[in-house]
Amino acid sequence: MCYSNRIIYNIDDVEMSHQKKYYKVADITIELGSDYPISENTFHPLLKQFEVTTPGLDMACIHHHFSFPDFSGNTRKKFTEVYKNDQFRIFKTQTSWIFYYTSIFPNDLPQKAIGIMNNDFSSVHIHTTDLTGENYKNGTFKTLTLFNTDQMLFAKLLCDRNGIMVHANGFNINGSGILLAGISGSGKSTLSNMLQKPNNGYEILCDDRMFIRKKDGKFWIFGNWCYGSHPCTSPSAAPLKGFMFLEKGVKNKITEIRDKHKIMPRLLQVLVKPLLDKKAWHQYFLTIEDMMKNIRFYTIEFDLSGDIYHEINTFLRIHK
Amino acid sequence: MNISVNMHTVYKPSEKVIAKNLEGRIMIVPLVSGVGNLDDELFQLNETGSAVWEMLDGKNRLIDIANTLSREYEAPCETIERDILALIDKLMEKKFVIEAP
């Protein structure tokens, strides 16, 4: 099912293993296959909590190969470069996205990888040449794409599913979700550390990368493994009750932003920009529009006393 | 200021951007080979800028836009013209708008 859109290239693909693993995040199930055997240590323990035993209704497939595809001759001429930075060169063809990845850390494995995605990223083939069966077996990889992050994959998958990714810490507080959004240095980690106390019902869903997606008519927030600096992750999800932008202040206060024109610049600052073509951007904008209409946005100020915890609890009691 | 911006010229959005009106403000995404650039910022125009953008239909000259907005906002035409020239100059510089044929 997941290989029907595979790009055709001139190598013999012999799948050495029919093992599959399944990981679920934001109601999307990722089927992971590999030409090498996958062991319990191939992926980092953080990903284990997202593992499920069966395929789901909404699937994307990733397969790991251990040789590079042959893009010789006419195939290569059809690539159009669409993005370049220290780690990625990304190309587009009519039917595929091609990611050339190079790690900036010399001890990383893999150092280089080529990812071939179909247009909607439902079929992803990752090619590397510097992994042996042994170091794949014990890889403890923190991503399924073997790139430094899976966020490019999910940014696109979410966009096609009325979702977005934001720079925010997300909390599931006894079944209610809040987002604490802000750029680096805004105090997200400070506030999050203050809120996470044993047995207080505050579960952090992810550090600095939260998935938001519409589900059953409401926006939900989803934990994921694409964390920023701190390895805080959870497979939990919760309906979003408040999207809160951190603001410097001296009091503990949560204030609703009623003027929508004041929300947009703040929201733009915290969006994790997806790699999208024109058509997908139209969909992305529709999701943003929907969020602006149906989510309440707030500013949150806090001092170091920890009393903001009570403000949040009161807020959630009012906005059940 | 780009001296080639002219009030009697017609301008229109470039095909190298995608623009959307969100809550009355125009959001602009620059495209590279048809794909949104990950490093570029998303641009948001203010109220006046958004009103101007909405009228860049490839038919209205800038002077026509200025006259319309001058009436709508009850503001002196000279002020509106100055603002429009500055805006179009910036948008031309970023290649968000082009002269319409």
Tab-separated table of C-alpha atoms in Angstrom:
chain	number	residue	atom	x	y	z
A	1	MET	CA	0.000	0.000	0.000
A	2	CYS	CA	2.609	2.474	0.976
A	3	TYR	CA	5.006	1.688	-1.865
A	4	SER	CA	2.649	2.449	-4.743
A	5	ASN	CA	4.008	5.997	-5.138
A	6	ARG	CA	7.637	5.046	-4.890
A	7	ILE	CA	9.987	6.914	-7.192
A	8	ILE	CA	11.481	4.602	-9.760
A	9	TYR	CA	15.257	4.469	-9.685
A	10	ASN	CA	17.843	2.160	-11.099
A	11	ILE	CA	18.841	-0.100	-8.273
A	12	ASP	CA	17.647	-3.487	-7.263
A	13	ASP	CA	15.695	-3.161	-4.093
A	14	VAL	CA	15.874	-6.275	-2.057
A	15	GLU	CA	14.100	-5.961	1.209
A	16	MET	CA	16.106	-7.893	3.718
A	17	SER	CA	13.517	-7.638	6.413
A	18	HIS	CA	9.773	-7.638	6.444
A	19	GLN	CA	9.719	-6.257	9.970
A	20	LYS	CA	7.493	-3.340	10.527
A	21	LYS	CA	7.138	-1.057	13.495
A	22	TYR	CA	4.278	1.342	14.016
A	23	TYR	CA	4.337	4.694	15.741
A	24	LYS	CA	1.334	6.884	16.337
A	25	VAL	CA	1.355	10.640	16.781
A	26	ALA	CA	-1.461	13.150	16.285
A	27	ASP	CA	-3.696	10.280	15.122
A	28	ILE	CA	-1.306	9.529	12.266
A	29	THR	CA	0.270	6.075	12.241
A	30	ILE	CA	3.746	5.821	10.787
A	31	GLU	CA	4.689	2.410	9.471
A	32	LEU	CA	8.435	1.949	9.686
A	33	GLY	CA	10.210	-0.694	7.637
A	34	SER	CA	13.856	-1.341	6.990
A	35	ASP	CA	16.218	-3.393	4.892
A	36	TYR	CA	18.091	-4.198	8.114
A	37	PRO	CA	16.489	-5.904	11.088
A	38	ILE	CA	15.029	-3.433	13.568
A	39	SER	CA	15.875	-4.144	17.176
A	40	GLU	CA	14.575	-2.745	20.439
A	41	ASN	CA	17.587	-0.419	20.479
A	42	THR	CA	17.332	0.883	16.956
A	43	PHE	CA	15.228	3.779	18.146
A	44	HIS	CA	15.594	5.866	21.281
A	45	PRO	CA	13.461	4.901	24.291
A	46	LEU	CA	11.599	8.241	23.889
A	47	LEU	CA	9.999	6.869	20.745
A	48	LYS	CA	8.922	3.697	22.496
A	49	GLN	CA	5.986	5.441	24.150
A	50	PHE	CA	4.603	6.244	20.707
A	51	GLU	CA	4.831	2.676	19.491
A	52	VAL	CA	1.605	0.889	18.625
A	53	THR	CA	1.110	-2.666	17.510
A	54	THR	CA	-1.071	-2.259	14.427
A	55	PRO	CA	-1.559	-0.006	11.426
A	56	GLY	CA	-4.090	2.777	11.782
A	57	LEU	CA	-6.692	4.350	9.542
A	58	ASP	CA	-4.447	7.278	8.664
A	59	MET	CA	-1.013	6.093	7.615
A	60	ALA	CA	2.309	7.236	6.307
A	61	CYS	CA	5.131	4.817	5.528
A	62	ILE	CA	8.852	5.182	5.976
A	63	HIS	CA	11.371	2.657	4.739
A	64	HIS	CA	15.092	2.626	5.434
A	65	HIS	CA	17.483	1.574	2.699
A	66	PHE	CA	21.225	1.194	3.018
A	67	SER	CA	22.468	2.236	-0.355
A	68	PHE	CA	21.949	5.436	-2.268
A	69	PRO	CA	19.535	5.609	-5.181
A	70	ASP	CA	20.950	6.155	-8.632
A	71	PHE	CA	19.859	9.561	-9.883
A	72	SER	CA	21.897	9.414	-13.046
A	73	GLY	CA	21.137	10.846	-16.404
A	74	ASN	CA	17.756	12.314	-17.120
A	75	THR	CA	16.321	11.735	-13.657
A	76	ARG	CA	18.635	14.295	-12.068
A	77	LYS	CA	17.795	16.931	-14.665
A	78	LYS	CA	14.188	16.982	-13.484
A	79	PHE	CA	15.134	18.141	-9.966
A	80	THR	CA	14.400	21.756	-9.065
A	81	GLU	CA	16.167	23.005	-5.971
A	82	VAL	CA	13.720	24.648	-3.575
A	83	TYR	CA	15.725	25.042	-0.386
A	84	LYS	CA	19.283	24.919	0.912
A	85	ASN	CA	20.896	25.363	4.312
A	86	ASP	CA	23.793	23.788	6.270
A	87	GLN	CA	22.012	20.502	6.641
A	88	PHE	CA	19.546	20.179	3.817
A	89	ARG	CA	19.353	20.594	0.100
A	90	ILE	CA	15.795	19.978	-0.968
A	91	PHE	CA	14.633	19.375	-4.477
A	92	LYS	CA	11.281	18.936	-6.080
A	93	THR	CA	10.197	16.900	-9.065
A	94	GLN	CA	6.674	16.548	-10.396
A	95	THR	CA	5.984	13.578	-8.172
A	96	SER	CA	8.525	13.704	-5.365
A	97	TRP	CA	10.505	15.702	-2.880
A	98	ILE	CA	14.198	14.801	-2.585
A	99	PHE	CA	15.996	15.673	0.637
A	100	TYR	CA	19.781	15.581	0.742
A	101	TYR	CA	20.729	15.631	4.404
A	102	THR	CA	24.175	16.148	5.929
A	103	SER	CA	24.648	16.190	9.673
A	104	ILE	CA	26.556	19.137	11.120
A	105	PHE	CA	27.915	16.946	13.929
A	106	PRO	CA	30.870	14.805	12.875
A	107	ASN	CA	30.035	11.951	15.262
A	108	ASP	CA	26.449	11.564	14.131
A	109	LEU	CA	25.272	8.548	12.262
A	110	PRO	CA	24.164	8.691	9.599
A	111	GLN	CA	26.345	11.529	8.383
A	112	LYS	CA	24.474	11.698	5.113
A	113	ALA	CA	21.059	10.554	3.982
A	114	ILE	CA	18.821	10.974	0.998
A	115	GLY	CA	15.091	11.078	1.586
A	116	ILE	CA	12.639	10.579	-1.218
A	117	MET	CA	9.073	11.568	-0.378
A	118	ASN	CA	6.028	11.420	-2.578
A	119	ASN	CA	4.005	14.606	-2.912
A	120	ASP	CA	1.927	14.142	0.209
A	121	PHE	CA	4.722	12.513	2.264
A	122	SER	CA	2.665	9.374	2.730
A	123	SER	CA	5.528	7.335	1.312
A	124	VAL	CA	9.058	8.118	2.469
A	125	HIS	CA	12.240	6.293	1.505
A	126	ILE	CA	15.374	7.090	3.435
A	127	HIS	CA	18.724	6.059	1.990
A	128	THR	CA	22.010	5.982	3.853
A	129	THR	CA	25.337	4.292	3.214
A	130	ASP	CA	27.205	4.745	6.493
A	131	LEU	CA	25.144	2.463	8.697
A	132	THR	CA	26.045	-1.169	9.198
A	133	GLY	CA	23.511	-3.672	10.416
A	134	GLU	CA	25.202	-3.553	13.797
A	135	ASN	CA	25.132	0.186	14.298
A	136	TYR	CA	21.581	0.341	12.956
A	137	LYS	CA	20.604	-2.309	15.481
A	138	ASN	CA	21.976	-0.172	18.327
A	139	GLY	CA	21.367	3.214	16.758
A	140	THR	CA	18.971	4.668	19.386
A	141	PHE	CA	17.874	7.055	16.677
A	142	LYS	CA	15.644	9.858	17.865
A	143	THR	CA	13.944	10.303	14.529
A	144	LEU	CA	12.240	7.980	12.098
A	145	THR	CA	13.620	9.801	9.059
A	146	LEU	CA	17.196	9.484	10.403
A	147	PHE	CA	17.542	13.244	9.783
A	148	ASN	CA	18.260	15.481	12.796
A	149	THR	CA	14.510	16.060	13.164
A	150	ASP	CA	11.230	14.630	11.900
A	151	GLN	CA	9.584	18.020	11.966
A	152	MET	CA	9.710	18.530	8.211
A	153	LEU	CA	7.814	15.302	7.756
A	154	PHE	CA	5.175	16.183	10.315
A	155	ALA	CA	4.785	19.803	9.286
A	156	LYS	CA	3.614	18.557	5.889
A	157	LEU	CA	1.525	15.663	7.205
A	158	LEU	CA	-0.210	17.991	9.649
A	159	CYS	CA	-0.892	20.636	7.029
A	160	ASP	CA	-2.832	18.115	4.968
A	161	ARG	CA	-4.845	17.224	8.058
A	162	ASN	CA	-5.959	20.673	9.219
A	163	GLY	CA	-3.016	20.926	11.555
A	164	ILE	CA	0.057	23.003	12.270
A	165	MET	CA	3.198	22.872	14.352
A	166	VAL	CA	4.158	25.640	16.764
A	167	HIS	CA	7.040	26.632	18.998
A	168	ALA	CA	5.273	26.038	22.255
A	169	ASN	CA	5.306	23.813	25.269
A	170	GLY	CA	2.066	21.927	25.620
A	171	PHE	CA	0.458	20.643	28.764
A	172	ASN	CA	-2.295	18.158	29.350
A	173	ILE	CA	-3.800	19.196	32.654
A	174	ASN	CA	-6.312	16.602	33.756
A	175	GLY	CA	-7.658	16.293	30.220
A	176	SER	CA	-7.449	19.973	29.223
A	177	GLY	CA	-4.755	21.301	26.951
A	178	ILE	CA	-2.885	24.571	27.114
A	179	LEU	CA	-0.077	25.867	24.980
A	180	LEU	CA	2.662	28.127	26.282
A	181	ALA	CA	4.066	29.772	23.212
A	182	GLY	CA	7.029	31.991	22.702
A	183	ILE	CA	10.324	32.319	20.912
A	184	SER	CA	13.591	31.161	22.476
A	185	GLY	CA	14.339	33.009	25.649
A	186	SER	CA	10.737	33.942	26.366
A	187	GLY	CA	10.584	31.810	29.503
A	188	LYS	CA	8.856	28.675	28.283
A	189	SER	CA	11.314	26.367	30.028
A	190	THR	CA	11.243	28.397	33.249
A	191	LEU	CA	7.465	28.344	33.359
A	192	SER	CA	7.251	24.700	32.362
A	193	ASN	CA	9.702	23.655	35.069
A	194	MET	CA	7.616	25.579	37.583
A	195	LEU	CA	4.451	23.786	36.540
A	196	GLN	CA	5.765	20.261	36.463
A	197	LYS	CA	5.412	18.958	39.998
A	198	PRO	CA	4.840	15.353	40.984
A	199	ASN	CA	1.188	14.328	41.044
A	200	ASN	CA	-0.208	17.778	40.287
A	201	GLY	CA	-1.914	16.600	37.100
A	202	TYR	CA	0.292	18.676	34.786
A	203	GLU	CA	1.742	16.512	32.030
A	204	ILE	CA	4.081	18.168	29.571
A	205	LEU	CA	3.436	16.928	26.058
A	206	CYS	CA	6.508	18.249	24.313
A	207	ASP	CA	9.216	20.877	24.651
A	208	ASP	CA	9.024	23.682	22.097
A	209	ARG	CA	7.293	21.741	19.302
A	210	MET	CA	3.612	21.114	19.613
A	211	PHE	CA	1.241	19.621	17.083
A	212	ILE	CA	-2.197	21.151	16.803
A	213	ARG	CA	-4.846	19.440	14.789
A	214	LYS	CA	-8.593	19.606	14.392
A	215	LYS	CA	-10.344	16.530	15.663
A	216	ASP	CA	-14.080	16.014	16.136
A	217	GLY	CA	-14.705	19.666	15.398
A	218	LYS	CA	-12.294	21.008	18.012
A	219	PHE	CA	-8.607	21.781	18.026
A	220	TRP	CA	-6.484	19.355	19.993
A	221	ILE	CA	-2.857	19.466	21.000
A	222	PHE	CA	-0.679	16.409	20.618
A	223	GLY	CA	2.535	15.349	22.237
A	224	ASN	CA	5.280	14.215	19.901
A	225	TRP	CA	8.977	13.425	19.848
A	226	CYS	CA	10.194	16.413	17.830
A	227	TYR	CA	11.256	18.249	20.997
A	228	GLY	CA	13.425	21.347	21.021
A	229	SER	CA	16.124	21.361	23.717
A	230	HIS	CA	14.655	19.305	26.522
A	231	PRO	CA	13.674	15.689	25.888
A	232	CYS	CA	10.143	16.058	27.266
A	233	THR	CA	7.696	14.071	25.201
A	234	SER	CA	4.402	12.285	25.643
A	235	PRO	CA	1.989	10.466	23.354
A	236	SER	CA	-0.950	12.120	25.114
A	237	ALA	CA	-3.329	14.619	23.630
A	238	ALA	CA	-5.912	17.027	24.960
A	239	PRO	CA	-8.490	19.486	23.629
A	240	LEU	CA	-6.987	22.962	23.491
A	241	LYS	CA	-8.490	25.339	26.033
A	242	GLY	CA	-6.032	28.203	25.779
A	243	PHE	CA	-3.240	29.274	23.451
A	244	MET	CA	-1.080	31.455	25.687
A	245	PHE	CA	1.719	33.739	24.575
A	246	LEU	CA	4.368	34.313	27.195
A	247	GLU	CA	4.923	37.908	28.132
A	248	LYS	CA	7.356	39.480	30.545
A	249	GLY	CA	5.574	40.790	33.593
A	250	VAL	CA	5.762	41.127	37.334
A	251	LYS	CA	2.378	39.698	38.181
A	252	ASN	CA	0.781	36.330	37.615
A	253	LYS	CA	-1.869	37.057	35.051
A	254	ILE	CA	-3.690	35.468	32.142
A	255	THR	CA	-5.358	37.992	29.826
A	256	GLU	CA	-7.444	37.210	26.791
A	257	ILE	CA	-6.346	38.879	23.553
A	258	ARG	CA	-9.594	40.020	22.010
A	259	ASP	CA	-8.195	42.027	19.144
A	260	LYS	CA	-7.495	39.444	16.437
A	261	HIS	CA	-5.067	41.821	14.773
A	262	LYS	CA	-2.869	41.552	17.820
A	263	ILE	CA	-2.897	37.771	17.687
A	264	MET	CA	-1.605	37.306	14.170
A	265	PRO	CA	1.881	38.825	14.557
A	266	ARG	CA	2.422	36.744	17.697
A	267	LEU	CA	1.170	33.612	16.019
A	268	LEU	CA	3.442	34.169	13.038
A	269	GLN	CA	6.433	34.318	15.339
A	270	VAL	CA	5.750	30.887	16.800
A	271	LEU	CA	4.666	28.961	13.734
A	272	VAL	CA	7.057	26.222	12.658
A	273	LYS	CA	7.080	26.968	8.977
A	274	PRO	CA	6.312	23.969	6.804
A	275	LEU	CA	7.833	23.215	3.419
A	276	LEU	CA	4.786	23.568	1.218
A	277	ASP	CA	3.884	24.290	-2.340
A	278	LYS	CA	1.290	26.872	-3.333
A	279	LYS	CA	-1.673	24.535	-3.047
A	280	ALA	CA	-0.651	23.346	0.396
A	281	TRP	CA	-0.143	26.920	1.590
A	282	HIS	CA	-3.773	27.619	0.738
A	283	GLN	CA	-4.751	24.724	3.001
A	284	TYR	CA	-2.386	25.958	5.702
A	285	PHE	CA	-3.969	29.387	5.635
A	286	LEU	CA	-7.428	27.840	5.944
A	287	THR	CA	-6.291	26.071	9.098
A	288	ILE	CA	-4.869	29.300	10.527
A	289	GLU	CA	-8.135	31.046	9.716
A	290	ASP	CA	-10.078	28.296	11.431
A	291	MET	CA	-7.848	28.566	14.487
A	292	MET	CA	-8.301	32.329	14.643
A	293	LYS	CA	-12.070	31.828	14.682
A	294	ASN	CA	-12.244	28.930	17.092
A	295	ILE	CA	-9.370	29.137	19.559
A	296	ARG	CA	-9.016	31.637	22.365
A	297	PHE	CA	-5.672	33.347	22.637
A	298	TYR	CA	-4.174	34.832	25.768
A	299	THR	CA	-1.070	36.428	27.153
A	300	ILE	CA	0.387	34.866	30.275
A	301	GLU	CA	2.687	36.668	32.661
A	302	PHE	CA	4.295	35.065	35.657
A	303	ASP	CA	6.669	35.756	38.515
A	304	LEU	CA	8.990	33.211	40.036
A	305	SER	CA	6.776	32.409	43.006
A	306	GLY	CA	5.057	29.539	41.235
A	307	ASP	CA	1.624	31.049	41.908
A	308	ILE	CA	0.880	31.088	38.181
A	309	TYR	CA	-0.076	27.457	38.756
A	310	HIS	CA	-3.175	28.616	40.652
A	311	GLU	CA	-4.025	31.111	37.907
A	312	ILE	CA	-3.915	28.344	35.325
A	313	ASN	CA	-6.058	26.065	37.467
A	314	THR	CA	-8.627	28.817	37.902
A	315	PHE	CA	-8.545	29.483	34.181
A	316	LEU	CA	-9.223	25.830	33.423
A	317	ARG	CA	-12.049	25.663	35.933
A	318	ILE	CA	-13.720	28.583	34.176
A	319	HIS	CA	-13.080	27.268	30.665
A	320	LYS	CA	-13.991	23.611	31.118
B	1	MET	CA	12.923	55.024	-2.939
B	2	ASN	CA	12.745	53.142	-6.226
B	3	ILE	CA	12.226	55.908	-8.759
B	4	SER	CA	10.530	53.564	-11.171
B	5	VAL	CA	7.342	53.345	-9.067
B	6	ASN	CA	4.815	55.472	-10.838
B	7	MET	CA	1.300	56.460	-9.756
B	8	HIS	CA	0.045	56.024	-13.313
B	9	THR	CA	1.299	52.479	-13.628
B	10	VAL	CA	-0.694	49.335	-12.956
B	11	TYR	CA	0.849	46.774	-10.634
B	12	LYS	CA	-0.153	43.291	-9.636
B	13	PRO	CA	1.014	40.582	-7.224
B	14	SER	CA	3.937	38.516	-8.441
B	15	GLU	CA	3.469	34.818	-9.083
B	16	LYS	CA	6.397	34.248	-6.750
B	17	VAL	CA	4.236	34.857	-3.695
B	18	ILE	CA	1.091	33.505	-2.229
B	19	ALA	CA	-1.115	35.919	-0.340
B	20	LYS	CA	-4.105	35.412	1.893
B	21	ASN	CA	-6.405	37.762	3.728
B	22	LEU	CA	-6.519	36.629	7.334
B	23	GLU	CA	-8.791	38.634	9.603
B	24	GLY	CA	-8.537	41.644	7.329
B	25	ARG	CA	-4.760	41.618	6.989
B	26	ILE	CA	-2.865	40.315	4.004
B	27	MET	CA	-0.316	37.589	4.745
B	28	ILE	CA	2.361	37.088	2.108
B	29	VAL	CA	4.539	33.999	1.668
B	30	PRO	CA	7.465	34.308	-0.724
B	31	LEU	CA	7.945	31.251	-2.949
B	32	VAL	CA	11.092	29.759	-4.391
B	33	SER	CA	10.393	27.548	-7.389
B	34	GLY	CA	6.806	27.262	-6.275
B	35	VAL	CA	7.623	26.334	-2.689
B	36	GLY	CA	7.482	28.511	0.415
B	37	ASN	CA	10.966	29.374	1.593
B	38	LEU	CA	11.595	27.962	5.057
B	39	ASP	CA	13.970	30.751	6.014
B	40	ASP	CA	11.956	33.706	4.783
B	41	GLU	CA	9.588	35.395	7.153
B	42	LEU	CA	5.902	35.478	6.576
B	43	PHE	CA	4.908	39.055	5.884
B	44	GLN	CA	1.810	40.741	7.154
B	45	LEU	CA	0.574	44.036	5.770
B	46	ASN	CA	-1.164	46.574	7.977
B	47	GLU	CA	-4.705	47.765	7.352
B	48	THR	CA	-3.835	50.300	4.681
B	49	GLY	CA	-1.297	48.037	3.030
B	50	SER	CA	-3.857	45.258	2.938
B	51	ALA	CA	-6.440	47.564	1.365
B	52	VAL	CA	-3.920	48.557	-1.311
B	53	TRP	CA	-2.944	44.955	-1.971
B	54	GLU	CA	-6.554	43.924	-2.462
B	55	MET	CA	-6.845	46.554	-5.202
B	56	LEU	CA	-3.729	45.450	-7.074
B	57	ASP	CA	-5.773	43.567	-9.617
B	58	GLY	CA	-3.728	44.325	-12.686
B	59	LYS	CA	-6.296	46.912	-13.809
B	60	ASN	CA	-6.172	49.742	-11.258
B	61	ARG	CA	-3.457	52.330	-11.585
B	62	LEU	CA	-1.953	53.416	-8.294
B	63	ILE	CA	-3.595	56.828	-8.694
B	64	ASP	CA	-6.994	55.096	-8.953
B	65	ILE	CA	-6.249	53.187	-5.757
B	66	ALA	CA	-5.173	56.387	-4.027
B	67	ASN	CA	-8.372	58.188	-5.032
B	68	THR	CA	-10.539	55.328	-3.799
B	69	LEU	CA	-8.759	55.080	-0.469
B	70	SER	CA	-8.715	58.825	-0.030
B	71	ARG	CA	-12.513	58.787	-0.238
B	72	GLU	CA	-12.872	55.691	1.986
B	73	TYR	CA	-10.579	56.912	4.715
B	74	GLU	CA	-11.428	60.584	4.218
B	75	ALA	CA	-7.725	61.338	4.094
B	76	PRO	CA	-5.857	63.771	1.846
B	77	CYS	CA	-4.960	62.212	-1.469
B	78	GLU	CA	-1.357	63.432	-1.227
B	79	THR	CA	-0.866	61.535	2.035
B	80	ILE	CA	-2.365	58.370	0.598
B	81	GLU	CA	-0.259	58.673	-2.534
B	82	ARG	CA	2.900	59.033	-0.485
B	83	ASP	CA	2.024	55.942	1.530
B	84	ILE	CA	1.186	53.946	-1.571
B	85	LEU	CA	4.423	54.868	-3.298
B	86	ALA	CA	6.429	53.849	-0.245
B	87	LEU	CA	4.536	50.570	0.037
B	88	ILE	CA	4.834	49.631	-3.618
B	89	ASP	CA	8.490	50.554	-3.561
B	90	LYS	CA	9.060	48.076	-0.728
B	91	LEU	CA	6.914	45.407	-2.357
B	92	MET	CA	8.787	45.857	-5.647
B	93	GLU	CA	12.091	45.596	-3.841
B	94	LYS	CA	11.017	42.276	-2.353
B	95	LYS	CA	9.632	41.230	-5.743
B	96	PHE	CA	6.177	40.733	-4.272
B	97	VAL	CA	4.601	42.916	-6.958
B	98	ILE	CA	5.377	43.531	-10.599
B	99	GLU	CA	4.211	45.957	-13.225
B	100	ALA	CA	1.183	44.638	-15.050
B	101	PRO	CA	1.567	44.507	-18.825
